XYZ file of C-alpha atoms in Angstrom:
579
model
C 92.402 25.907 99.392
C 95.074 28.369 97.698
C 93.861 26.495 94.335
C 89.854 27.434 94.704
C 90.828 31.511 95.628
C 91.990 31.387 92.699
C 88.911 30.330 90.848
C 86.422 32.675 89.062
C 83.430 34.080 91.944
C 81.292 32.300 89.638
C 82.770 28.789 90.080
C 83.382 29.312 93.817
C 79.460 30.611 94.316
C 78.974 27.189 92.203
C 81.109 24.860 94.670
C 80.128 26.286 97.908
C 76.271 25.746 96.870
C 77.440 22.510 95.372
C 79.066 21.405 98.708
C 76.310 22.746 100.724
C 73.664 20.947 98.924
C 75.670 17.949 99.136
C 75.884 18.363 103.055
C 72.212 19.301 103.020
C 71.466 16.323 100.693
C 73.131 13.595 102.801
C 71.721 14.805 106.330
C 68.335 15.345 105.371
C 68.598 11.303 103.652
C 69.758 10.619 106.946
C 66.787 12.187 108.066
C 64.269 10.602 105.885
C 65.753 7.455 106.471
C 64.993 8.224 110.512
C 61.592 9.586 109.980
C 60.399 6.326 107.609
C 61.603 4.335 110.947
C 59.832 6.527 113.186
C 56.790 6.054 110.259
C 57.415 2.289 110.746
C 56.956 2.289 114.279
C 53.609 4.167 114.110
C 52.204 1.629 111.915
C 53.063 -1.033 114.306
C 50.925 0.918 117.086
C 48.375 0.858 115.040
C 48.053 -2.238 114.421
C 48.072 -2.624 118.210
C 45.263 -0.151 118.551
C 43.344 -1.853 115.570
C 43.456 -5.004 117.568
C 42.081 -3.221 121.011
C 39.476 -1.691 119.237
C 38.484 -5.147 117.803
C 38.784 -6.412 121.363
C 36.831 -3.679 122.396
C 33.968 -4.607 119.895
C 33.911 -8.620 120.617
C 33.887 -8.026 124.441
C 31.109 -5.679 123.700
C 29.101 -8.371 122.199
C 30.424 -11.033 125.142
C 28.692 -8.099 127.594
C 25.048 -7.979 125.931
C 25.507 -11.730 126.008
C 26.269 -11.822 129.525
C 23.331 -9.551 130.417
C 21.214 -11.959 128.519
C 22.541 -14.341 130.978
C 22.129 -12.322 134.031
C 18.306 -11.752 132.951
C 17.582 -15.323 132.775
C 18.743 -16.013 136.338
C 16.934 -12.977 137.560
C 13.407 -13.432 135.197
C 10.839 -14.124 137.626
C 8.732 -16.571 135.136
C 11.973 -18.738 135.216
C 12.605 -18.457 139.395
C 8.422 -19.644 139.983
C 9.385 -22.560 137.476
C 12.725 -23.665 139.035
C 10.608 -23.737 142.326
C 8.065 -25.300 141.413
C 10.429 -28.314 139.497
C 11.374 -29.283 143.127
C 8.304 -29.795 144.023
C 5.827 -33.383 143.296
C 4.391 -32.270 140.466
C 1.544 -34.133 138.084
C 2.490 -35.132 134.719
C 0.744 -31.904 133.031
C 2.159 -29.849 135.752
C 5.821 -30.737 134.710
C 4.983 -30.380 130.882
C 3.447 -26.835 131.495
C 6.890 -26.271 133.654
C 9.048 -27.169 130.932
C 7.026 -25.574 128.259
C 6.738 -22.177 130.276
C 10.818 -22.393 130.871
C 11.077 -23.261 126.843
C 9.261 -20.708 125.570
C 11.221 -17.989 127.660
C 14.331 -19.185 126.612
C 13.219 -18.990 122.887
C 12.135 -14.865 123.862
C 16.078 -14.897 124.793
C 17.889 -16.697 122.322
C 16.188 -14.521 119.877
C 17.032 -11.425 121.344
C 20.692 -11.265 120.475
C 22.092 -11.853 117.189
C 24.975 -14.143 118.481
C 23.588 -16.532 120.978
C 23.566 -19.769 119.075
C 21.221 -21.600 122.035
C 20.653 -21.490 125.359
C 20.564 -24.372 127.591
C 19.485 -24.860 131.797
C 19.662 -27.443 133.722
C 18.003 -27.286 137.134
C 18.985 -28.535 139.921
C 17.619 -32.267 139.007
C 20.044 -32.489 135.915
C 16.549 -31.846 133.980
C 17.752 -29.978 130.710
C 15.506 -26.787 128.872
C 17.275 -25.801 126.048
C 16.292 -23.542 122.777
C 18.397 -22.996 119.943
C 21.423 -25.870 118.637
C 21.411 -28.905 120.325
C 23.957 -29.436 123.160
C 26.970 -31.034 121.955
C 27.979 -34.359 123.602
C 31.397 -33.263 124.177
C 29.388 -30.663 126.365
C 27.086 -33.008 128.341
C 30.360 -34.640 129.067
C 31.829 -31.091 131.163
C 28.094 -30.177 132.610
C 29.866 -31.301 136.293
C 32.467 -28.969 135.810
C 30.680 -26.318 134.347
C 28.345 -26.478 137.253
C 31.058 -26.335 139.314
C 32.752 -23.197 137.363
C 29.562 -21.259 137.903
C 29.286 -22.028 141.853
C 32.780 -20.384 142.213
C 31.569 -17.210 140.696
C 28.321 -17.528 143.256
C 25.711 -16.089 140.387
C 28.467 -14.182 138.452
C 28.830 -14.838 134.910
C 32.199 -17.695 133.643
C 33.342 -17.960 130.604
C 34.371 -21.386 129.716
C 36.639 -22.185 126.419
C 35.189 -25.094 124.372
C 38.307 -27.717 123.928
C 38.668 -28.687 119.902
C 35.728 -26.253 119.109
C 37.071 -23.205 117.374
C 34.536 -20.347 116.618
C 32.583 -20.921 119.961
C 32.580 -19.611 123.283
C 30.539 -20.374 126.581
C 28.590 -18.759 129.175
C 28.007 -20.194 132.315
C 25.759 -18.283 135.488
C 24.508 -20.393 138.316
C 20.660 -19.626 138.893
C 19.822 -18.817 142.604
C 16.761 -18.580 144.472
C 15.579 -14.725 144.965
C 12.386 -16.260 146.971
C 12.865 -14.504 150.666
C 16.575 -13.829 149.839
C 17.533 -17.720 150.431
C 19.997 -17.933 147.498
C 19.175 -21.774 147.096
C 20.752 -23.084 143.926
C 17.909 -23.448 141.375
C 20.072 -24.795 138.170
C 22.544 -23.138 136.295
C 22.153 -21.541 132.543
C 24.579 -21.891 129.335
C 24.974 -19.899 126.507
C 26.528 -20.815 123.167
C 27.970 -17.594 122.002
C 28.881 -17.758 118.207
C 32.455 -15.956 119.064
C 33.367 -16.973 115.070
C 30.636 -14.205 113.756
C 31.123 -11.759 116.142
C 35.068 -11.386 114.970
C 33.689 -12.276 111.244
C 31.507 -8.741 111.460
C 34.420 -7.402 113.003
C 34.831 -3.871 110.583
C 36.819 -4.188 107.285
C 38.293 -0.872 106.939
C 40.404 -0.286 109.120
C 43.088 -0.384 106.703
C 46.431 -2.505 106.527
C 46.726 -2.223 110.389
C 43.598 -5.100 110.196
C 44.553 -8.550 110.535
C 43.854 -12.401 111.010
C 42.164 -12.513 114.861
C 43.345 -15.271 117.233
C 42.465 -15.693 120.832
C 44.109 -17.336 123.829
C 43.966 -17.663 127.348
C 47.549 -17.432 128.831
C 48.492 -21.353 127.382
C 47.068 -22.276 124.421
C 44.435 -21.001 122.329
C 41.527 -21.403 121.658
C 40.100 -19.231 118.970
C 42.252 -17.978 115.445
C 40.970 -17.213 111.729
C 44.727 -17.373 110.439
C 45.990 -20.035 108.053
C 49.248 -20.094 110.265
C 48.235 -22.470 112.904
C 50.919 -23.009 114.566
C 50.656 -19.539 116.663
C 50.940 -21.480 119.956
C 54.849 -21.099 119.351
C 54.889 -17.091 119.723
C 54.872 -14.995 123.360
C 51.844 -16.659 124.967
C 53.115 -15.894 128.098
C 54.335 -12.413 127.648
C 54.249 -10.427 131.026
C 53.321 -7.328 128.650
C 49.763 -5.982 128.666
C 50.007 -4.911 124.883
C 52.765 -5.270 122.574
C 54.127 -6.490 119.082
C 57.081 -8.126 117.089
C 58.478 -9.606 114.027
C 58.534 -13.137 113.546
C 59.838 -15.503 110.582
C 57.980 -18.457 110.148
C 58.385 -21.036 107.113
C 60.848 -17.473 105.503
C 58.190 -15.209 105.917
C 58.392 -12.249 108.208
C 54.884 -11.582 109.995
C 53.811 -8.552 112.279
C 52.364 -9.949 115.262
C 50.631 -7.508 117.703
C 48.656 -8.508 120.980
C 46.217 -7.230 123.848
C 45.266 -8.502 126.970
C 41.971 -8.589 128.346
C 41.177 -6.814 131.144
C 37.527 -8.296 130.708
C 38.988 -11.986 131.033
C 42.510 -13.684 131.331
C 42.510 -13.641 127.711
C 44.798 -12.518 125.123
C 44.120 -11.197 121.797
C 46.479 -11.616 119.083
C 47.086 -10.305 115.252
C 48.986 -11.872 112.438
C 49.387 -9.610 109.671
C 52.151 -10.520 106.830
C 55.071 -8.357 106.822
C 55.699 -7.482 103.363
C 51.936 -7.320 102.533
C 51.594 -4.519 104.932
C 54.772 -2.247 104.139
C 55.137 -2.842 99.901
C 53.729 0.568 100.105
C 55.687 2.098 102.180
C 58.802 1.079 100.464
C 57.243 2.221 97.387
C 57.055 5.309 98.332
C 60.713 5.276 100.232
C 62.250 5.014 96.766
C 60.049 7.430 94.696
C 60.806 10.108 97.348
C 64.424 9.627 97.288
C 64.447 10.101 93.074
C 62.030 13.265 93.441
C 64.387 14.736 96.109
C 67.384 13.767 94.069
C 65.798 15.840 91.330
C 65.125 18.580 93.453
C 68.826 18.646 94.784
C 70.050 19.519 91.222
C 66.522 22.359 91.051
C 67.863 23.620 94.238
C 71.380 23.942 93.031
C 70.355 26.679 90.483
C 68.108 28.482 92.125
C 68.330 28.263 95.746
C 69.908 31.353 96.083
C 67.010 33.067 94.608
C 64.582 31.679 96.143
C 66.488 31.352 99.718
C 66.386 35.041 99.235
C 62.743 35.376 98.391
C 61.667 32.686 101.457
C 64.345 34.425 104.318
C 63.155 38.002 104.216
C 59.558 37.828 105.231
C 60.414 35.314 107.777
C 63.093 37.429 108.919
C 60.312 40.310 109.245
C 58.112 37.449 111.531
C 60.744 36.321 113.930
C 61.242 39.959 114.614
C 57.435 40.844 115.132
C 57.325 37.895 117.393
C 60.075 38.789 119.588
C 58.163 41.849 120.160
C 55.320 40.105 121.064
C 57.330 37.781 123.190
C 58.904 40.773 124.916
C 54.945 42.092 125.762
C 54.717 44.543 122.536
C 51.352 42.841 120.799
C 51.803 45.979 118.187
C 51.907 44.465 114.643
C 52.455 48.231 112.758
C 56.322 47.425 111.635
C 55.063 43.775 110.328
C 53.221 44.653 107.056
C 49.743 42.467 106.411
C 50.614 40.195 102.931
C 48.070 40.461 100.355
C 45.146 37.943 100.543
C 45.794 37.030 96.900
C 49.143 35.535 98.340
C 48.510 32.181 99.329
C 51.973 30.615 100.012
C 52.535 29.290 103.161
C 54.774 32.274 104.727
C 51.992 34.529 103.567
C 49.186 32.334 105.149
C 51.498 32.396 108.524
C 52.108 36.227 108.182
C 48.546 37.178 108.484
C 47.558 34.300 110.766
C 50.075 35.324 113.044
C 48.756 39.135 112.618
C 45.515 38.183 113.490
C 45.835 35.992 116.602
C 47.919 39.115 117.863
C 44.875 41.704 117.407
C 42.533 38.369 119.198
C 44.870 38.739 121.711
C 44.867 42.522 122.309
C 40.706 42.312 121.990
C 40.360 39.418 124.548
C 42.720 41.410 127.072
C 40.201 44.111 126.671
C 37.568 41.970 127.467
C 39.007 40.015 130.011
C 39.679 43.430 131.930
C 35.663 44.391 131.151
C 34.423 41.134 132.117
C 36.576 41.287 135.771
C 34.995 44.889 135.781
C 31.469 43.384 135.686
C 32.405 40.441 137.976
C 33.528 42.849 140.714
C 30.446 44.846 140.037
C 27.936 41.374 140.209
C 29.384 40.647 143.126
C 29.264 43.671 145.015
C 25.283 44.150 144.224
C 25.227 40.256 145.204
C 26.516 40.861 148.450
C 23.808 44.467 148.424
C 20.812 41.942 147.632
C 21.662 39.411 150.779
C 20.721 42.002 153.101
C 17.313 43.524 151.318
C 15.730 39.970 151.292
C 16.295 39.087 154.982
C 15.295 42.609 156.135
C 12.084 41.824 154.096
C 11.364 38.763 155.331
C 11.630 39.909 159.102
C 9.333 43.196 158.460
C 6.471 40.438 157.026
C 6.712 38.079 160.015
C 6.698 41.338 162.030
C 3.356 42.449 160.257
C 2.045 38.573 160.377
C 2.814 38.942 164.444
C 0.966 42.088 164.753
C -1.978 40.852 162.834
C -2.582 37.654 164.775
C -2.351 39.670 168.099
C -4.706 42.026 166.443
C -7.539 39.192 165.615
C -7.115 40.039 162.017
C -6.467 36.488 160.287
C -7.133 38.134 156.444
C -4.093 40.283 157.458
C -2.164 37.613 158.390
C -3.210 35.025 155.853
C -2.298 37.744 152.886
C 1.396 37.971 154.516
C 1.828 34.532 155.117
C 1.384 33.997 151.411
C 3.599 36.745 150.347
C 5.928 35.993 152.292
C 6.507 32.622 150.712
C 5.847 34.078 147.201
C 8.681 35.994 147.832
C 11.188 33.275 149.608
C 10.245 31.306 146.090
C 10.782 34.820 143.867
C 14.566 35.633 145.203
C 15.645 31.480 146.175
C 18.898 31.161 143.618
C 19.649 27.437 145.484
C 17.574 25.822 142.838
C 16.112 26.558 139.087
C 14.212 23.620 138.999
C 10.845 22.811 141.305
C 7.921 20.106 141.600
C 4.854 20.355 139.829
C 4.221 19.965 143.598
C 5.937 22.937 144.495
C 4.861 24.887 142.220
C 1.144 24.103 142.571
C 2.198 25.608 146.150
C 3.189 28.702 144.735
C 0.038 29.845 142.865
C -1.771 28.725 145.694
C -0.597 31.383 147.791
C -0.653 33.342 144.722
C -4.324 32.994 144.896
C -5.407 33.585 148.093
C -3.748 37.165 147.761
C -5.597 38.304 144.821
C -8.725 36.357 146.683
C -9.048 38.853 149.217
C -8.815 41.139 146.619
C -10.913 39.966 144.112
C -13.129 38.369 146.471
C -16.235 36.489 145.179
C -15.292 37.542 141.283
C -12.240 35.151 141.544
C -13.483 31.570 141.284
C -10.268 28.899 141.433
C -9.448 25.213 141.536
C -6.281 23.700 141.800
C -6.103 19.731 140.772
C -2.696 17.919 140.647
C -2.773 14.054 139.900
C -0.678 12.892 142.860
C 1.354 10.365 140.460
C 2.861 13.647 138.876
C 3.328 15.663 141.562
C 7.112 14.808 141.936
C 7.599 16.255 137.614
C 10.634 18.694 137.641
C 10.076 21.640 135.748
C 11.599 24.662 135.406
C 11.031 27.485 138.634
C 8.434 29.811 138.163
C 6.403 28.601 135.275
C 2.270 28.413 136.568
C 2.828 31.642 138.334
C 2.926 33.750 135.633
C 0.556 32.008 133.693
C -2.470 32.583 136.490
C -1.326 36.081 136.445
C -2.095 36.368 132.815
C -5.247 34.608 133.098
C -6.048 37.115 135.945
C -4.860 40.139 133.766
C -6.505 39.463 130.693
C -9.461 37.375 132.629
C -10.379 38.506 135.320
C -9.405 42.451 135.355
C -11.349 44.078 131.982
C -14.398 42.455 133.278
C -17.148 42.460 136.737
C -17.813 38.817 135.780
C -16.666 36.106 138.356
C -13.534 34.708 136.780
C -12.898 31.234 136.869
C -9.289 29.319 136.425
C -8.370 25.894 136.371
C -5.581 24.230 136.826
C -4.475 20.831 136.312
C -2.228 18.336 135.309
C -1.656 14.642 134.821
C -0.105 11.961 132.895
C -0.737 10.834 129.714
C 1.365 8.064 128.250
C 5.116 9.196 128.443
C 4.213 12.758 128.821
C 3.183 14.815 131.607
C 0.773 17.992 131.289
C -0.377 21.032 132.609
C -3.066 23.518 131.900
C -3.899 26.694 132.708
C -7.744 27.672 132.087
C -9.987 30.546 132.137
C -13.874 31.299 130.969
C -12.400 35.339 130.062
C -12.573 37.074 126.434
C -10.133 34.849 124.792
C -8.347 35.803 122.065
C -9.124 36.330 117.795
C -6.949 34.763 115.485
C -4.793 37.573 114.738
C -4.088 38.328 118.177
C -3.206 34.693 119.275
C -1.105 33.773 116.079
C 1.571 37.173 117.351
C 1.049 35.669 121.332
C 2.577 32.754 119.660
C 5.152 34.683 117.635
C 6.180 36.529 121.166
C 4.945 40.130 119.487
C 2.498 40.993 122.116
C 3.846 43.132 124.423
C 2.772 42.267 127.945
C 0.378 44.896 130.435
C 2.970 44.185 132.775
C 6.851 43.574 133.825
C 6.758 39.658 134.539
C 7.613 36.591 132.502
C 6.595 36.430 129.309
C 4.763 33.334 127.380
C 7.641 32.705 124.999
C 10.378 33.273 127.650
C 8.367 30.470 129.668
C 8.443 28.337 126.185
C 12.051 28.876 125.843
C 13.086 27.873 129.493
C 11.049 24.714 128.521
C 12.815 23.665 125.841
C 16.223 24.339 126.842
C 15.408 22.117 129.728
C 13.953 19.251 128.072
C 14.395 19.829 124.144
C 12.264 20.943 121.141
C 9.378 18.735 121.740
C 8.367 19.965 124.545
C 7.117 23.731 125.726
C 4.106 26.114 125.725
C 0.687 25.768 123.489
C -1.835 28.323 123.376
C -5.546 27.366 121.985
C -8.451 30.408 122.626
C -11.153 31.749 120.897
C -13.198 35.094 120.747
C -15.734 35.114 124.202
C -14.884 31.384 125.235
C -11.601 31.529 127.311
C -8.296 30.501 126.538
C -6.669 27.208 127.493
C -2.495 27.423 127.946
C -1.123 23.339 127.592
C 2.631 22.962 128.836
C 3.775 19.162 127.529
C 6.717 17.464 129.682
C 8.280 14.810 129.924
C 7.268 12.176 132.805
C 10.087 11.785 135.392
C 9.531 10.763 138.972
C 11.197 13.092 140.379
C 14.231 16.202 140.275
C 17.324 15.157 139.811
């Protein structure tokens, strides 16, 4: 110690960064070293995530299968068949029997790209297959087959195929739907071609990909590895997922597995060891030379640029303890540059401007519980007008009927509805039904006005009358047509209304014999640029409800033309009824 005060500053500056670079050098090795393990590990999980997403994908395929399955024992053509087979039959009579049963099973065997064939046997042992021909080793298990799909009593049993690897069976009793009897009418197999569905498997999933093997708790019965002899790893393992290291024949392998939740089955992956990390070791050796170099960089100008790094950071921490202390000022933190890219400069403004977010969504937080406050004050204002309303009509409809004057009491009946419709925030969606019902009333209020000079039919094909659409939508449009129709003119005025279905679709019209419309003045109706006589809802706000509610296709279409009316088409999709 005595000997290095008496050294030069120089050559003490030198030793201490020496010795601190050292220190620094050795821990952050240490480090590396940790992290590459931690790196290590990571690559193991996802190989075990590689694998559940491939399990993912071939019990995928098993499902559609199984669905195929399930529609066979549920296809009606197939049920009248299976009854009729039990009963004495003419020779034609069975032929057309089988033929009808064959020709279905050919629709299904073709309808998914694994099913190798598809075989039933009813309950006479009588065989309809389409597709490969049943194996003998098959024929041989049709007992016990039969007996694997009573236990599941019309559910769907997998059954492994013994010495055949690449192929997997389906097995689903048929029973009798006739009067809800259940009778066993035959059962169905499929031969699923599990070897393609893991051979289309996706190849880029990287090195965490490798060979697929299945089992089912003692032995297995599928695997596209060369190393056959997996049978001697963790079959049994009491662990849902998991993975290991395993020498066989002095080679290491990474072995990862799943089990099925879909089936007691267990999915396994054998990838080779040094295959799957030469990379990473690679890489462990050219980082250790480049930081080596950089240790002797560092060495001569650390200082400096420790210097350079430290104060701006310094300048950070400090504006952030301000922040952290409630003080979301940033004036004593200066703003870098934007030419300055460098990381602390990229931080320094980022940092600068998430503080000013967070001073401008305080402000607006506070103005937004202003206007909540306010909403709900004139919310709890508007319960009272409506009900006061509602009485005073039913007041005037009283004193009408006891007055003998049913016009009187008609015209509040319907306004009185109009309006229960106009202020009802329970629901923004109606029936065509329902809304039919509203221009109704609609109607006979401008009737007694209008009298004879309003002419109006209302037809509604009763298999759309349970449509949603949006609340509000025909209303306005008759008030248009009764505006632009009915009002500029002495003419009667007659409007139509209709809809019905028409494929997929459902549609409404709205249709009046008034002035129509010229070019010009339709093509800016269109556009939204007219501005309406009056203060209700607009075409193109009616257009825009309708799309946001069922999507672009759908909405509003005006056609008119100069002294022949104008015809308003709303397109919708066919639903049976609101959600």
């Amino acid at each position: 110690m005595n000997r290095l005060q008496h050294l030069k500053i120089k050559d003490q500056l030198f030793i201490l960064i020496s010795f601190i670079m050292a220190v620094s050098l050795i821990l952050i090795l240490s480090g590396v070293q940790y992290t590459f393990r931690v790196y290590d590990q990571q690559i193991y999980r996802k190989s075990s995530q590689v694998l559940m997403m491939s399990s993912k994908s071939i019990e995928d395929e098993l499902k559609k299968i199984e669905d195929v399955s399930y529609q066979i024992t549920t296809d009606q053509n197939i049920q009248t068949n299976l009854l009729k087979a039990g009963q004495d039959q003419n020779k034609y009579d069975r032929y057309k029997i089988k033929r009808d049963i064959w020709d279905k099973l050919s629709e299904y065997t073709g309808s998914k790209r694994y099913i190798k064939s598809i075989h039933l046997f009813d309950a006479y042992q009588t065989e309809y297959s389409a597709g490969a021909s049943l194996t003998e080793a098959l024929k041989r298990q049709i007992d016990r087959l039969i007996e694997k799909a009573a236990e599941r009593k019309g559910g769907n049993a997998w059954v492994t195929m013994p010495g055949v690897n690449g192929e997997l069976l389906s097995a689903r009793q048929i029973r009798s739907y006739h009067h809800l009897n259940f009778d066993h009418l035959g059962i169905v197999l499929i031969v699923a071609d599990l070897k393609s569905i893991v051979g289309d498997l996706p190849q880029d999933w990287g090195e965490g990909a490798g060979k697929i093997a299945m089992s089912d708790g003692t032995k297995l019965f599928f695997s596209e590895s060369p190393l056959k002899k997996m049978d001697a790893l963790r079959l049994s393992s009491a662990d849902q997922n998991g993975y290991d290291i395993v020498n066989k024949n002095g080679r290491r392998f990474f072995v990862s597995y799943v089990k099925s939740s879909y089936e007691n089955w267990t999915y396994w992956s054998l990838i080779p060891f040094d295959a799957m990390f030469s990379k990473i070791t690679a890489m462990k050796s050219i980082f250790i030379s480049l930081f080596i170099l950089f240790f002797f960089t560092a060495v001569l100008f650390g200082r400096k640029m420790a210097r350079g790094m430290t104060s701006p950071i310094e300048k950070l921490v400090a504006a952030m303890k301000n922040v952290q202390n409630g003080d979301f000022k940033t004036e004593p933190l200066p703003k870098a540059p934007p030419e300055r890219q460098d990381e602390v400069s990229v931080l320094n403004r980022a940092f600068i401007t998430m503080v000013e977010r967070i001073n401008q969504l305080i402000a607006e937080n506070y103005e937004k519980q202003l206007m909540i406050k306010e909403t709900e004050f004139k919310a709890l204002q508007a319960q009272i007008n409506p009900h006061f309303l509602y009485n005073t009509l039913e007041s005037i409809n009283w004193l009408a009927k006891m007055n003998r004057q049913p016009q009187i009491s008609k015209m509040t009946e319907s306004l009185g509805f109009l309006l229960r419709n106009a202020v009802n925030m329970k629901s923004d969606v109606l029936t065509i039904e329902e809304e039919a019902d509203i221009v109704l009333h609609y109607f006979t209020i401008q009737q007694f006005r209008f009298a004879e000079r309003l002419v109006y039919e209302v037809e509604i094909d009763p298999i759309v009358k349970m449509c949603p659409v949006p609340k509000m939508i025909l209303q306005p449009l008759a008030e248009n047509a009764i505006t632009y129709c009915l009002e500029p003119v002495l003419d009667p005025c007659r409007i139509s209304i209709k809809a019905w279905k028409s494929g997929g679709f459902a549609y409404l019209t709205v249709k009046d014999n008034g002035p129509g419309m010229d070019e010009d003045f339709l093509d800016k109706a269109k556009k939204g640029l007219v501005q309406t006589r009056g203060k209700g809802i607009g075409l193109q706000n009616i257009d825009e409800r309708m799309k946001l509610m069922f999507g672009g296709g759908y909405g509003l279409h005006i056609s008119s033309q100069k002294n022949k009316g104008t015809e308003i088409t709303i397109k919708i999709p066919f639903q049976s009824g609101v959600s």
